[in-house]
Coordinates of C-alpha atoms in Angstrom, one line a residue:
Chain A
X1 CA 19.8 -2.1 29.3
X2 CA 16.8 -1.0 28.3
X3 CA 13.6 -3.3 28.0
X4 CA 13.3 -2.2 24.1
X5 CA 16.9 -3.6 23.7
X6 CA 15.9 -6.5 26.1
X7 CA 13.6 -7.8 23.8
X8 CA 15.3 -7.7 21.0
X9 CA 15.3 -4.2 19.7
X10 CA 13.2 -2.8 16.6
X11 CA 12.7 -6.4 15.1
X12 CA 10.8 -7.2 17.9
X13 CA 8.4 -4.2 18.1
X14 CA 7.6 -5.3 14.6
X15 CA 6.3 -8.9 15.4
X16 CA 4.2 -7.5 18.5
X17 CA 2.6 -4.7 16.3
X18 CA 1.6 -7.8 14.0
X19 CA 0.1 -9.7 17.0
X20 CA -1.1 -6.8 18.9
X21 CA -3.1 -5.0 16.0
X22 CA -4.6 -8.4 15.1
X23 CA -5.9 -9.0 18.5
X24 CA -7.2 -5.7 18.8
X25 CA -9.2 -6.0 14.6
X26 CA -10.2 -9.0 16.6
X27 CA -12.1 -7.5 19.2
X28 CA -15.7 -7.1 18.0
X29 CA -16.0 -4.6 21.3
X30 CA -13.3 -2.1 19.8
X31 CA -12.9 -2.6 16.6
X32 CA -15.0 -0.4 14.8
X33 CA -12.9 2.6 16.2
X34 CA -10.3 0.8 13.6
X35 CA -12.9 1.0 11.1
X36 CA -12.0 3.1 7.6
X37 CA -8.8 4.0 8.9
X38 CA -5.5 3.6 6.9
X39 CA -4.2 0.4 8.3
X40 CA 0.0 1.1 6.9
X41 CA -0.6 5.0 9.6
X42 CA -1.9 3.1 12.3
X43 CA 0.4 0.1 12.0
X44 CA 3.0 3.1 12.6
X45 CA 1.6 4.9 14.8
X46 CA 1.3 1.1 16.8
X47 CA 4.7 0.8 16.4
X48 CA 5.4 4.0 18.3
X49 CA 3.9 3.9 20.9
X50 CA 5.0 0.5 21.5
X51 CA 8.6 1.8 21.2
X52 CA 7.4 4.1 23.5
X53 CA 6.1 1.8 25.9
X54 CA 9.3 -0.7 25.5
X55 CA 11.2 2.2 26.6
X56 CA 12.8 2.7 23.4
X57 CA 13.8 5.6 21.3
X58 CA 10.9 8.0 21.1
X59 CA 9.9 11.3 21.4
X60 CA 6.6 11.0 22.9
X61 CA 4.6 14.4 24.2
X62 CA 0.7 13.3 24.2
X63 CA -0.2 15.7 21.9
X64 CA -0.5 13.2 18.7
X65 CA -2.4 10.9 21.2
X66 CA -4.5 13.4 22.3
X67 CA -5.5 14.9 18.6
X68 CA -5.2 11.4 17.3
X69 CA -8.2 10.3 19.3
X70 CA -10.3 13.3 20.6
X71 CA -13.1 12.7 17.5
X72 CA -13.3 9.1 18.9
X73 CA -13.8 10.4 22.4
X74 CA -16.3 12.9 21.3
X75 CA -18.2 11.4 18.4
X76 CA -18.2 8.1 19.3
X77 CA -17.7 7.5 23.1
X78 CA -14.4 5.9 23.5
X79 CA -14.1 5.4 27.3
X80 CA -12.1 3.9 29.8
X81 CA -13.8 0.1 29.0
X82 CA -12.6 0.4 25.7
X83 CA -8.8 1.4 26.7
X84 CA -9.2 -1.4 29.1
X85 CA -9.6 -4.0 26.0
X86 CA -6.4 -2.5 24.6
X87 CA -4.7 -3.1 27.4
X88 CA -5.6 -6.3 27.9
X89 CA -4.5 -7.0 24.1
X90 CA -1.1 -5.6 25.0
X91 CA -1.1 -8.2 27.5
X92 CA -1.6 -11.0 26.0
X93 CA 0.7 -10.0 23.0
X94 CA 3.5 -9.2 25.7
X95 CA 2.7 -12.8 26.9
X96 CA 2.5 -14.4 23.4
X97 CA 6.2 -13.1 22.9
X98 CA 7.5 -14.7 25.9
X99 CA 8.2 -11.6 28.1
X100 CA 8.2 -12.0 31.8
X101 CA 4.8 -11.0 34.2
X102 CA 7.1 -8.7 36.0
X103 CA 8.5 -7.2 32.8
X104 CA 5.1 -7.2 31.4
X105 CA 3.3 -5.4 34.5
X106 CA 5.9 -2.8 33.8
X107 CA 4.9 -2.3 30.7
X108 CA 1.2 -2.1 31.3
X109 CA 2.1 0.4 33.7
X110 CA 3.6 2.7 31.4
X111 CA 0.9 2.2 28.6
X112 CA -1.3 2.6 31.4
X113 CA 0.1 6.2 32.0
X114 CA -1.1 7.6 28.2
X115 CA -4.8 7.0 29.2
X116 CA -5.8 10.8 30.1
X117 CA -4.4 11.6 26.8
X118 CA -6.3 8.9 25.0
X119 CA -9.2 9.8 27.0
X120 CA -8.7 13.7 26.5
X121 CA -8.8 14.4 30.2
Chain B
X1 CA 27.9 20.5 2.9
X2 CA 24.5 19.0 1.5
X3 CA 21.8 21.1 -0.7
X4 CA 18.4 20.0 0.0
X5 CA 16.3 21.6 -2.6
X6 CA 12.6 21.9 -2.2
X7 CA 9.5 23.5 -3.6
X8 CA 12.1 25.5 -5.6
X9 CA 14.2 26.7 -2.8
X10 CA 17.8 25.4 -1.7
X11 CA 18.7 25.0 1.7
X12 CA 21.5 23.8 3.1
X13 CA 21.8 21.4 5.9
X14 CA 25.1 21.3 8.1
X15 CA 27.2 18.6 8.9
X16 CA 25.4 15.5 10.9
X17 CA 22.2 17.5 10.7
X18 CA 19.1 15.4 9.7
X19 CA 17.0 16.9 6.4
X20 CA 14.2 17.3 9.1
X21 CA 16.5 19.2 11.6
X22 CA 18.2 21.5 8.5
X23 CA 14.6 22.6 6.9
X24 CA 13.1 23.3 10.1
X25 CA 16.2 25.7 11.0
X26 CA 15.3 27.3 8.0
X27 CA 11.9 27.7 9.2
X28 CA 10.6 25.3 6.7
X29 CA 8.0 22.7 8.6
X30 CA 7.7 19.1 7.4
X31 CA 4.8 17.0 8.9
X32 CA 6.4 14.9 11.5
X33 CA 6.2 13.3 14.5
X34 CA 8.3 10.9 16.6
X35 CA 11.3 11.8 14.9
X36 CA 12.9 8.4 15.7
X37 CA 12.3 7.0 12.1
X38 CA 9.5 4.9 13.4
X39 CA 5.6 6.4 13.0
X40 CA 6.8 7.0 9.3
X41 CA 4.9 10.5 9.3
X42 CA 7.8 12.6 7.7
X43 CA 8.0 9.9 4.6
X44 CA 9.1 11.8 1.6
X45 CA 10.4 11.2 -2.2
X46 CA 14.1 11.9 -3.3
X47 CA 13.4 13.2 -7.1
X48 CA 17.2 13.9 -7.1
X49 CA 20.2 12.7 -5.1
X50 CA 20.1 8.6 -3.5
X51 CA 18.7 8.7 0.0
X52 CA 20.9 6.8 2.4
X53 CA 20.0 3.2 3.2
X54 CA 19.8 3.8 7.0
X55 CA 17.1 6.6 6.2
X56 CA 14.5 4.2 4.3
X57 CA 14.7 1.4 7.2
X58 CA 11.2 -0.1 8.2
X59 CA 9.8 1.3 4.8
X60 CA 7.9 -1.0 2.5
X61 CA 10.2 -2.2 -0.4
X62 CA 8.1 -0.8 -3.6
X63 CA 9.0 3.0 -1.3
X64 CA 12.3 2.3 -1.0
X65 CA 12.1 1.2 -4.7
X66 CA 10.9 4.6 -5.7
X67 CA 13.1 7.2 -3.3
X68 CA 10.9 7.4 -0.5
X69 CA 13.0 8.0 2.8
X70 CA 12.1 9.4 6.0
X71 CA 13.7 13.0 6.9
X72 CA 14.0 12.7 10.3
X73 CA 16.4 10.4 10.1
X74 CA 18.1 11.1 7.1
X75 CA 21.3 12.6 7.2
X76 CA 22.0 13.2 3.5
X77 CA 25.3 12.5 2.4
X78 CA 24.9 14.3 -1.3
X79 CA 22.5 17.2 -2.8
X80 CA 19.1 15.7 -3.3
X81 CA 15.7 17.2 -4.6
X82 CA 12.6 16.6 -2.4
X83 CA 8.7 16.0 -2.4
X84 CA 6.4 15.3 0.2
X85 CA 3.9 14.3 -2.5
X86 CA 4.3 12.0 -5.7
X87 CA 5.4 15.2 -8.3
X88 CA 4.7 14.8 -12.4
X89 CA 7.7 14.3 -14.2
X90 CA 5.8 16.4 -17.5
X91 CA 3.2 15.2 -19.7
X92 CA 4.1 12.8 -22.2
X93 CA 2.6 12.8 -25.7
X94 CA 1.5 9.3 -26.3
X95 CA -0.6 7.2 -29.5
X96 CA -2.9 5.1 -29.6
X97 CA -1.8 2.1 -31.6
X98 CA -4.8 -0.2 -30.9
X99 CA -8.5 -0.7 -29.7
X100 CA -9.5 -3.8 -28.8
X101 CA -12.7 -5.0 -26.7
X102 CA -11.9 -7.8 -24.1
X103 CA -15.3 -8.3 -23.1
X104 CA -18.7 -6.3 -23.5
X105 CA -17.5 -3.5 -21.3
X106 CA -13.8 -3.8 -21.0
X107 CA -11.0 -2.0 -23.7
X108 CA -7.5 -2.9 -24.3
X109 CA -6.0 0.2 -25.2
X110 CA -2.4 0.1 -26.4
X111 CA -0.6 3.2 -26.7
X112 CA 2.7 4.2 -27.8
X113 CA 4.7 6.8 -25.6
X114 CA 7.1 9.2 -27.2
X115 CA 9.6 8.8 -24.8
X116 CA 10.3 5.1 -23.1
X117 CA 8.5 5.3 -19.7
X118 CA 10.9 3.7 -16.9
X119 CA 8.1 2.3 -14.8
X120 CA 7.3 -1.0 -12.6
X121 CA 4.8 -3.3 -13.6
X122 CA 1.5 -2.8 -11.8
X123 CA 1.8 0.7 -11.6
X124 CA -0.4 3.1 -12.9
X125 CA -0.6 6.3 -15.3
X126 CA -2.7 9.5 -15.6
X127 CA -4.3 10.1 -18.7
X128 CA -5.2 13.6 -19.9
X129 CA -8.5 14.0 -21.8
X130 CA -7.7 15.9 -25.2
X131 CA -10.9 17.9 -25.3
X132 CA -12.0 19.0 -21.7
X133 CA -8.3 18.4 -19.6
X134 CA -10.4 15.6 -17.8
X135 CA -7.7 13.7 -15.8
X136 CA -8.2 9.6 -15.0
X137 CA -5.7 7.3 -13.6
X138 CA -5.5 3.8 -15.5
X139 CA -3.1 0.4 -14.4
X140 CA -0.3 -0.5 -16.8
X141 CA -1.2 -4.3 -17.7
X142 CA 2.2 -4.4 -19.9
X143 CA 5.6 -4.9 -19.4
X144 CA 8.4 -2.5 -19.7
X145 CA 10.1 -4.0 -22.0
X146 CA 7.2 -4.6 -24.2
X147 CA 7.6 -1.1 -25.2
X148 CA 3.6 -0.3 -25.9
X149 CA 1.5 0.8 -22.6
X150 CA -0.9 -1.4 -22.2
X151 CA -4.6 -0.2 -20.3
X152 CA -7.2 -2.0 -19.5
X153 CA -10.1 0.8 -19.8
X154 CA -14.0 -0.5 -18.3
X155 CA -17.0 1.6 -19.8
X156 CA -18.3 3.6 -17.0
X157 CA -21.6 4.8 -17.3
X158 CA -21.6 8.6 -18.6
X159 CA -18.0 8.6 -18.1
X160 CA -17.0 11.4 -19.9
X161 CA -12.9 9.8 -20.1
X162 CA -14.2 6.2 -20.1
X163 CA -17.1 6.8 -22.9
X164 CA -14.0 9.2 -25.1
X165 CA -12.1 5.9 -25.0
X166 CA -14.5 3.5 -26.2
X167 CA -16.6 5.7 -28.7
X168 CA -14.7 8.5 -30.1
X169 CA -10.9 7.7 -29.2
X170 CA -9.2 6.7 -32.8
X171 CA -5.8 4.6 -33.5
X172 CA -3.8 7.0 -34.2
X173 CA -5.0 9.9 -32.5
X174 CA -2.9 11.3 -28.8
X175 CA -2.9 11.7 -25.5
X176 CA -0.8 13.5 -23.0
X177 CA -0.1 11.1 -20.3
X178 CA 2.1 11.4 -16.7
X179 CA 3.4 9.0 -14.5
X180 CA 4.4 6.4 -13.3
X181 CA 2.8 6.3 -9.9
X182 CA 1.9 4.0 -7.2
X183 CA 3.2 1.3 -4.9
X184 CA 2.0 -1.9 -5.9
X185 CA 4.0 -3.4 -7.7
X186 CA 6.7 -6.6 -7.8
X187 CA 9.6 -6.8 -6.0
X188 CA 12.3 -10.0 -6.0
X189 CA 12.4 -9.9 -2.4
X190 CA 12.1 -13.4 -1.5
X191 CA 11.5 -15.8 -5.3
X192 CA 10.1 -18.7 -2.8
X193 CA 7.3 -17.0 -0.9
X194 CA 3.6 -17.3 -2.1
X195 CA 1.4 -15.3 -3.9
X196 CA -1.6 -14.0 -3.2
X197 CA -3.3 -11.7 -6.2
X198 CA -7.2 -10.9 -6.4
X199 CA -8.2 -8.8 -9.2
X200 CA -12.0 -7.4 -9.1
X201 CA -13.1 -6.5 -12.8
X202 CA -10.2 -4.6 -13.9
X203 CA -8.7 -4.5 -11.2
X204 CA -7.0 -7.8 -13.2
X205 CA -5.1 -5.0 -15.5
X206 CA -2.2 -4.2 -12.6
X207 CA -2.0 -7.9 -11.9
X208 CA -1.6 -8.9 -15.5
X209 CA 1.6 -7.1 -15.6
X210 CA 2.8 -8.2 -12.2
X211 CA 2.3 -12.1 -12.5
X212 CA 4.4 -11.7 -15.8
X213 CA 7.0 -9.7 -14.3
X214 CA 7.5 -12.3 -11.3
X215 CA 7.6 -14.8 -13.6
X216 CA 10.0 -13.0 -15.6
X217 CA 12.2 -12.6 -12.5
X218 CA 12.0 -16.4 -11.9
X219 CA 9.7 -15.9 -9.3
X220 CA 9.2 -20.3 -7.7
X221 CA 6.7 -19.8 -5.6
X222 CA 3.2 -20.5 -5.7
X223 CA 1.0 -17.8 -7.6
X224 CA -2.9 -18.3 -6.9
X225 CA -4.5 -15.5 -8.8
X226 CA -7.9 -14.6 -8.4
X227 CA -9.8 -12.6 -10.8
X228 CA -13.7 -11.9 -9.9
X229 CA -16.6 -10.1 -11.4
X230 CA -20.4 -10.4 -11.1
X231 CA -20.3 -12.3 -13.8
X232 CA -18.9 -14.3 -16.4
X233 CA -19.5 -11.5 -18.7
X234 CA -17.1 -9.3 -16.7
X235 CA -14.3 -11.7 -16.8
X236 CA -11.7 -11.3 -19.9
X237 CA -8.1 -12.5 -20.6
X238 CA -9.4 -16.4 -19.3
X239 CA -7.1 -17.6 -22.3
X240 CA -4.4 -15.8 -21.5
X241 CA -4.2 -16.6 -17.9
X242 CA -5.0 -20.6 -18.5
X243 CA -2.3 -20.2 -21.0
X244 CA 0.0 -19.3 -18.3
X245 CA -1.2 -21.9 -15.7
X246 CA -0.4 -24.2 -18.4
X247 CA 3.0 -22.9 -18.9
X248 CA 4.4 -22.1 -15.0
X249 CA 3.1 -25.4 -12.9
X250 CA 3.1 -22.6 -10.2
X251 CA 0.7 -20.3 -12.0
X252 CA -3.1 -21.2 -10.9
X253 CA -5.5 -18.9 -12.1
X254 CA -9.2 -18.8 -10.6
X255 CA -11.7 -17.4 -12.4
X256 CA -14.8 -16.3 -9.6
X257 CA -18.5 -14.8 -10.3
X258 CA -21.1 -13.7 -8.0
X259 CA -24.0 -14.8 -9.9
X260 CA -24.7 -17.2 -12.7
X261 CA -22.6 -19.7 -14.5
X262 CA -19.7 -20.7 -13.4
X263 CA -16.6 -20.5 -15.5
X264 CA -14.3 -23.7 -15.6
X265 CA -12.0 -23.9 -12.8
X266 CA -13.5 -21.3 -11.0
X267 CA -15.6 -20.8 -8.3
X268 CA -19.2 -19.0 -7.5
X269 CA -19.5 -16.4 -4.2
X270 CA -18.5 -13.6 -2.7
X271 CA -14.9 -13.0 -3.5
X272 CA -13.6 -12.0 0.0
X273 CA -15.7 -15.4 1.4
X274 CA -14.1 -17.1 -1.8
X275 CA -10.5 -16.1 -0.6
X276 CA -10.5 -16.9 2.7
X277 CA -12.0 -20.1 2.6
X278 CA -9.1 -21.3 0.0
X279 CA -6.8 -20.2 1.7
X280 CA -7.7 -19.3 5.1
X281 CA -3.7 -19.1 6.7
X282 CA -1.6 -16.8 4.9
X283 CA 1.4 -16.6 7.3
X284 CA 4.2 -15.4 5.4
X285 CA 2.1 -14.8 1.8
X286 CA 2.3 -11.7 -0.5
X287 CA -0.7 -10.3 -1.3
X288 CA -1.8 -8.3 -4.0
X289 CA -5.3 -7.0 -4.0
X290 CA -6.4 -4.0 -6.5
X291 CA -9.8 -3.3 -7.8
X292 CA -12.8 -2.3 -6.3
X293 CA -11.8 0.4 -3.2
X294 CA -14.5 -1.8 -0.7
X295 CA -13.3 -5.2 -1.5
X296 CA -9.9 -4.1 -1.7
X297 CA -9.7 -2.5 1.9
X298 CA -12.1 -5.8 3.0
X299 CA -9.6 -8.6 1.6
X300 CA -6.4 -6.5 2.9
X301 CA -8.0 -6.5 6.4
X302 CA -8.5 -10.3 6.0
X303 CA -5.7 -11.4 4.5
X304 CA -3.4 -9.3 7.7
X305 CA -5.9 -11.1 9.8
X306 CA -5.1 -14.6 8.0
X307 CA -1.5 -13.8 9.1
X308 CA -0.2 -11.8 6.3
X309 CA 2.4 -8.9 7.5
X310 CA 1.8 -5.8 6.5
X311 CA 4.6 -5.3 4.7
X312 CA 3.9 -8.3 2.3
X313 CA 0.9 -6.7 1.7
X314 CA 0.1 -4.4 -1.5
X315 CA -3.2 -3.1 -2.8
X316 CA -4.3 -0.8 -5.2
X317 CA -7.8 0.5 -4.7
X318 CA -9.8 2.5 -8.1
X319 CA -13.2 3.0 -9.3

């Protein structure tokens, strides 16, 4: 069993994009890479890589992470701090929903794994 | 086997095959991109043929509502006609019946369509300019089954639509008109859950027809709408909406200015501080937030901050 199916399927990837997307909004350190974006896109482009990251269905190559931040890399300085925060958000949403610190290491690990592409390196 | 018919050419899509899968084989290239139904990139209109349930899961209701699916994981079971963008249905020929000023700035323009217009309250219309083709989207403030399309039409300096209106537009005379469009609009999802609606200037227009159709749907929750302007000046239909406070006990209307006096029952400041500080948790609200495109995008941020979901959250944005 998968963890995505674990923690309840897509109904559950929906309540940690809420919590998730709020903490990161919340984060005066990140959030004006959030700025003047269409929050309904990112919501679902949250909620796939979050599938993603659950281990659920997805059909992830980079390349939309890579195109999806390279401007923020190069125009305004997005750097490994910043992913960092994220991170750190994704942990305490992971938390917040009751999943375990082994099953949420796991996780972090995986999310951890996209940073070159978020970074364009 | 299924026709999918788009941008005037027919394809068909084999057995099990998703619309995404059966256009690309035919070398026809949607946007898309986890092809799992989730990131919603491939969303798309049915303007014929009734997507299947399964392919419009996650969407917002008012999408659904309209024939918005997502292709990648659509497998259609009959012919249907797509579009990637909203598409006209034809211009309409449509009269104007009356002309009415609602406050120094602010027309009521009723018009008469030649052919009923199936629409939802809150949406919105295009309205072609007789003389120069000008095209300007206005809010529907009526109800469908009032028959007359009601549009609530603010003087914009040199507006060359919004000036025509006001100065030389004549009862009587016609428009051509297209529509309707847009996504913000009432559903009767849940009759028990409260509302949330902020109107800046006329942004009130969309919100007068959606209070009226919840109510009209026997919508019991709470309704706390919210209509601001700089000033007192800039507010209009107060009657009307006390009128309704007095008639639904869960009708309360709040009438908000920026500067000057303030109107009774109403409150004086910034309407996005206004908002939040009366009601500052909004876990399981609907929202509905349309005017101004800056305080619009503001209060949806807030309001998803104050616990909203995003999917209970709807906002239309115009000059």
């Amino acid at each position: 069993m998968s963890l995505y199916d674990e923690l309840g399927g897509e109904a559950s990837i929906d309540a940690a994009v809420g919590i998730f997307y709020r903490r990161v909004l919340g984060d005066a350190y990140i959030k004006r890479f959030f700025e003047g974006i269409d929050m309904e896109k990112q919501a679902g482009k949250q909620k796939a890589f979050l599938t993603m990251v659950f281990g659920g269905p997805n059909n992830y190559t980079g390349m939309d992470m890579r195109v999806g931040h390279k401007h923020l890399v190069e125009k305004m300085g997005l750097n490994d701090t910043h992913f960092e925060h994220v991170l750190a958000h994704l942990r305490s949403t992971l938390a917040e929903l009751g999943v375990g610190s082994d099953k949420i290491q796991e996780i972090i690990n995986i999310a951890d794994s996209v940073r070159d592409d978020v970074l364009n390196r | 086997m299924p026709m999918i018919t788009f941008d005037g050419h027919d394809y068909d899509c084999h057995q099990g095959e998703t619309i995404l899968e059966g256009l690309t084989r035919h070398g026809v290239l949607l946007p898309s991109a986890c092809g799992q139904g989730v990131c919603q990139t491939c969303i798309s209109k049915a303007v014929k043929g009734k997507p299947p349930v399964e392919s419009q899961k996650g969407l917002k209701d008012t999408l659904a509502a309209q024939g918005y699916f997502l292709t990648c994981i659509c497998t259609p079971e009959e012919d249907m006609e797509l579009a990637v963008a909203d598409v006209s249905k034809g211009w309409l020929k449509a009269t104007v019946i009356e002309k009415q000023l609602l406050n120094e700035s602010v027309m009521r323009l009723r018009l008469q369509s030649e052919e009923t217009l199936d629409y939802f309250a809150g949406q919105f219309i295009n309205l072609k300019h007789p003389e120069t083709e000008l095209v300007r989207s206005y809010s529907l403030a009526s109800l469908p089954d009032e028959g007359v399309l009601e549009l609530h039409v603010k003087r914009v300096p040199n507006g060359q639509m919004s000036g025509y209106l006001h100065d030389d537009a004549k009862v009587g005379g016609s428009f051509t008109i297209d529509g309707p469009v847009g996504d913000c609009f009432y559903t009767d999802k849940d009759l028990d859950q409260s509302l949330l609606m902020v109107g800046v200037g006329t942004g009130l227009a969309p919100l007068y027809g959606i209070v009226r159709d919840a109510l009209q749907h026997g919508h019991r929750g709470d309704i706390h709408l919210f209509h601001a302007s700089l000033a007192e000046s800039g507010l209009y239909y107060a009657d009307e909406l006390n009128a309704l406070a007095q008639q639904h006990e869960n009708v309360h209307y709040i009438p908000c200015v920026l500067h000057g006096e303030v109107p009774e029952g109403g409150m004086k400041g910034d309407i996005q501080q206004l908002v939040q500080t009366a009601v500052p948790q909004l876990t399981g609200w609907r929202i509905y937030v349309c005017g101004d495109p800056e305080i619009v995008n503001g209060l949806k941020q807030t309001c998803f901050m104050a616990g909203a979901s995003m999917a209970d959250i709807y906002t239309d944005p115009f000059v």
